[in-house]
Amino acid sequence: MDPPAIREDPAAAPPAQGPAAAALPSFPMLNSPQRLGAPVGGAPRRRKVNLKPGHSQMDWMRLASSGEDLRGVSTLRPLTMDEVARHNKRTDCWIVIRDKVYNVTRYLDFHPGGRGELMRAAGKDGTKLFYDTHGWVNFETMLAKCLVGFVAR
C-alpha cells in the first residue's frame, strides 16, 4: 500500500532538488505547532501579551510548588454549575475544564494570552474554548494546585 500523499503548502519555500528530496515532506509539516504563528485554515492568529516581570510560566510553576494555597477552599467537593457561575470576576475566577473546577484567580496574570482570554471562561465550562485554543497544553498538571472540585452530574 502506498503512503498517503502529502499536501505541500503553496507558501513554502521551493522543494529541495534531487532523488532523495522527492521522498521528504516539507518542514515544518502543515498544521504543526511550528506553524501556529500563522493563521491555519482561516483560524485567527493567537494573541499573546507581554506579561509583567515575575509572571512567566516558570514563575507560575515556582508559585504552584511553593505550598501557598491557590485553591481557596479547604476540601475538594462536587460543585453545581450554578455555584461555579458565581465565581466570574477577576478577583474570584473559577473555570471548568473536562468537568474539573479550577480557581484560576491567581493564574490570571500568568496566562500568556492575558487575563481577558481566560475571563472568557470565567464561571463557565471552558472545555471547548480550551481545546480550540491550545489543546496540547497539560492543564491538569499546570493547574493541579488550583483544583477546587468536580462538576456534579
Tab-separated table of C-alpha atoms in Angstrom:
chain	number	residue	atom	x	y	z
A	1	MET	CA	0.000	0.000	0.000
A	2	ASP	CA	1.390	3.418	-0.956
A	3	PRO	CA	1.801	6.044	1.807
A	4	PRO	CA	-0.763	8.872	1.785
A	5	ALA	CA	0.086	11.859	-0.383
A	6	ILE	CA	1.460	14.867	1.473
A	7	ARG	CA	-0.100	18.195	0.573
A	8	GLU	CA	2.516	20.848	0.115
A	9	ASP	CA	1.989	24.378	1.386
A	10	PRO	CA	1.918	26.768	-1.610
A	11	ALA	CA	3.578	29.469	0.532
A	12	ALA	CA	6.502	27.214	1.485
A	13	ALA	CA	9.956	27.566	0.022
A	14	PRO	CA	10.622	25.677	-3.218
A	15	PRO	CA	11.255	21.973	-2.603
A	16	ALA	CA	14.757	20.607	-2.439
A	17	GLN	CA	16.146	19.047	-5.608
A	18	GLY	CA	17.442	15.522	-6.191
A	19	PRO	CA	16.093	11.974	-5.957
A	20	ALA	CA	16.128	11.789	-2.122
A	21	ALA	CA	14.234	15.085	-1.793
A	22	ALA	CA	11.174	13.608	-3.502
A	23	ALA	CA	10.556	11.316	-0.510
A	24	LEU	CA	10.873	14.060	2.125
A	25	PRO	CA	7.843	16.071	3.296
A	26	SER	CA	8.111	19.810	3.770
A	27	PHE	CA	9.260	21.019	7.145
A	28	PRO	CA	7.561	22.039	9.271
A	29	MET	CA	4.543	19.887	8.398
A	30	LEU	CA	1.250	21.569	7.645
A	31	ASN	CA	-0.793	22.312	10.792
A	32	SER	CA	2.181	21.583	13.032
A	33	PRO	CA	2.873	23.597	16.209
A	34	GLN	CA	5.790	25.263	14.412
A	35	ARG	CA	3.325	26.876	12.014
A	36	LEU	CA	0.834	28.036	14.624
A	37	GLY	CA	2.183	31.572	14.434
A	38	ALA	CA	0.464	31.952	11.081
A	39	PRO	CA	-3.279	31.525	10.599
A	40	VAL	CA	-4.156	27.949	9.636
A	41	GLY	CA	-7.337	27.200	7.731
A	42	GLY	CA	-8.754	30.660	8.354
A	43	ALA	CA	-8.258	30.421	12.137
A	44	PRO	CA	-7.484	33.731	13.837
A	45	ARG	CA	-3.896	34.394	14.866
A	46	ARG	CA	-3.207	33.661	18.518
A	47	ARG	CA	-2.569	36.766	20.574
A	48	LYS	CA	0.000	36.762	23.327
A	49	VAL	CA	0.518	39.637	25.714
A	50	ASN	CA	3.578	40.995	27.456
A	51	LEU	CA	3.458	39.669	30.983
A	52	LYS	CA	4.600	41.675	33.976
A	53	PRO	CA	8.035	40.758	35.347
A	54	GLY	CA	7.723	37.780	37.662
A	55	HIS	CA	4.758	36.312	35.745
A	56	SER	CA	6.408	33.856	33.347
A	57	GLN	CA	5.443	30.201	33.100
A	58	MET	CA	8.467	29.348	35.243
A	59	ASP	CA	7.285	31.855	37.867
A	60	TRP	CA	3.862	30.170	37.867
A	61	MET	CA	5.458	26.755	38.345
A	62	ARG	CA	7.503	28.145	41.232
A	63	LEU	CA	4.373	29.635	42.862
A	64	ALA	CA	2.374	26.439	42.328
A	65	SER	CA	5.065	24.386	44.065
A	66	SER	CA	5.594	26.897	46.899
A	67	GLY	CA	2.922	25.435	49.163
A	68	GLU	CA	0.843	28.621	49.015
A	69	ASP	CA	-2.918	27.964	48.946
A	70	LEU	CA	-4.092	28.567	45.370
A	71	ARG	CA	-7.417	26.748	45.783
A	72	GLY	CA	-9.117	28.960	48.306
A	73	VAL	CA	-11.191	26.022	49.577
A	74	SER	CA	-10.419	23.521	52.323
A	75	THR	CA	-11.677	20.351	50.618
A	76	LEU	CA	-12.468	19.180	47.110
A	77	ARG	CA	-16.174	18.572	46.559
A	78	PRO	CA	-18.824	18.229	43.889
A	79	LEU	CA	-19.988	21.635	42.590
A	80	THR	CA	-23.021	22.629	40.562
A	81	MET	CA	-22.628	24.867	37.537
A	82	ASP	CA	-24.735	27.452	39.438
A	83	GLU	CA	-22.047	27.523	42.141
A	84	VAL	CA	-19.306	27.838	39.536
A	85	ALA	CA	-21.183	30.680	37.795
A	86	ARG	CA	-20.905	32.863	40.928
A	87	HIS	CA	-17.118	32.917	40.521
A	88	ASN	CA	-16.906	35.025	37.360
A	89	LYS	CA	-14.843	38.069	38.385
A	90	ARG	CA	-11.165	38.884	38.102
A	91	THR	CA	-10.947	38.805	41.892
A	92	ASP	CA	-12.727	35.422	42.104
A	93	CYS	CA	-12.475	33.350	38.923
A	94	TRP	CA	-13.326	29.671	38.553
A	95	ILE	CA	-13.412	27.755	35.287
A	96	VAL	CA	-14.407	24.232	34.314
A	97	ILE	CA	-12.288	22.068	32.019
A	98	ARG	CA	-13.367	18.459	31.454
A	99	ASP	CA	-15.676	18.521	34.499
A	100	LYS	CA	-12.896	19.683	36.826
A	101	VAL	CA	-13.339	23.058	38.523
A	102	TYR	CA	-10.284	25.266	38.931
A	103	ASN	CA	-9.838	28.514	40.857
A	104	VAL	CA	-7.689	30.398	38.341
A	105	THR	CA	-7.810	33.755	40.131
A	106	ARG	CA	-4.067	33.717	40.861
A	107	TYR	CA	-3.242	32.318	37.405
A	108	LEU	CA	-4.941	35.175	35.507
A	109	ASP	CA	-1.792	37.350	35.474
A	110	PHE	CA	0.349	34.406	34.320
A	111	HIS	CA	-1.780	33.429	31.311
A	112	PRO	CA	0.181	34.058	28.075
A	113	GLY	CA	-2.961	35.265	26.275
A	114	GLY	CA	-3.769	37.738	29.029
A	115	ARG	CA	-6.462	37.919	31.681
A	116	GLY	CA	-9.172	38.732	29.155
A	117	GLU	CA	-8.731	35.461	27.303
A	118	LEU	CA	-9.051	33.421	30.462
A	119	MET	CA	-12.031	35.512	31.610
A	120	ARG	CA	-13.949	34.286	28.551
A	121	ALA	CA	-14.471	31.047	30.508
A	122	ALA	CA	-14.983	32.640	33.938
A	123	GLY	CA	-17.781	30.917	35.798
A	124	LYS	CA	-18.422	28.605	32.841
A	125	ASP	CA	-17.425	25.369	31.215
A	126	GLY	CA	-14.397	26.394	29.162
A	127	THR	CA	-13.575	22.933	27.819
A	128	LYS	CA	-14.353	23.676	24.166
A	129	LEU	CA	-12.633	27.063	24.279
A	130	PHE	CA	-9.560	25.490	25.890
A	131	TYR	CA	-9.236	22.704	23.315
A	132	ASP	CA	-9.983	25.038	20.391
A	133	THR	CA	-7.221	27.380	21.560
A	134	HIS	CA	-4.469	25.166	22.937
A	135	GLY	CA	-5.456	21.576	23.413
A	136	TRP	CA	-1.830	20.427	23.600
A	137	VAL	CA	-1.329	22.167	26.975
A	138	ASN	CA	-1.360	19.873	30.023
A	139	PHE	CA	-3.775	21.890	32.161
A	140	GLU	CA	-4.155	19.113	34.737
A	141	THR	CA	-0.528	19.419	35.781
A	142	MET	CA	-0.316	23.181	35.363
A	143	LEU	CA	-3.477	23.889	37.404
A	144	ALA	CA	-3.313	20.944	39.836
A	145	LYS	CA	-2.888	23.234	42.854
A	146	CYS	CA	-5.943	25.256	41.747
A	147	LEU	CA	-8.396	22.353	41.675
A	148	VAL	CA	-11.437	23.124	43.860
A	149	GLY	CA	-13.781	20.297	42.877
A	150	PHE	CA	-15.688	18.447	40.214
A	151	VAL	CA	-18.898	19.247	38.391
A	152	ALA	CA	-21.777	17.360	39.993
A	153	ARG	CA	-23.744	15.414	37.387
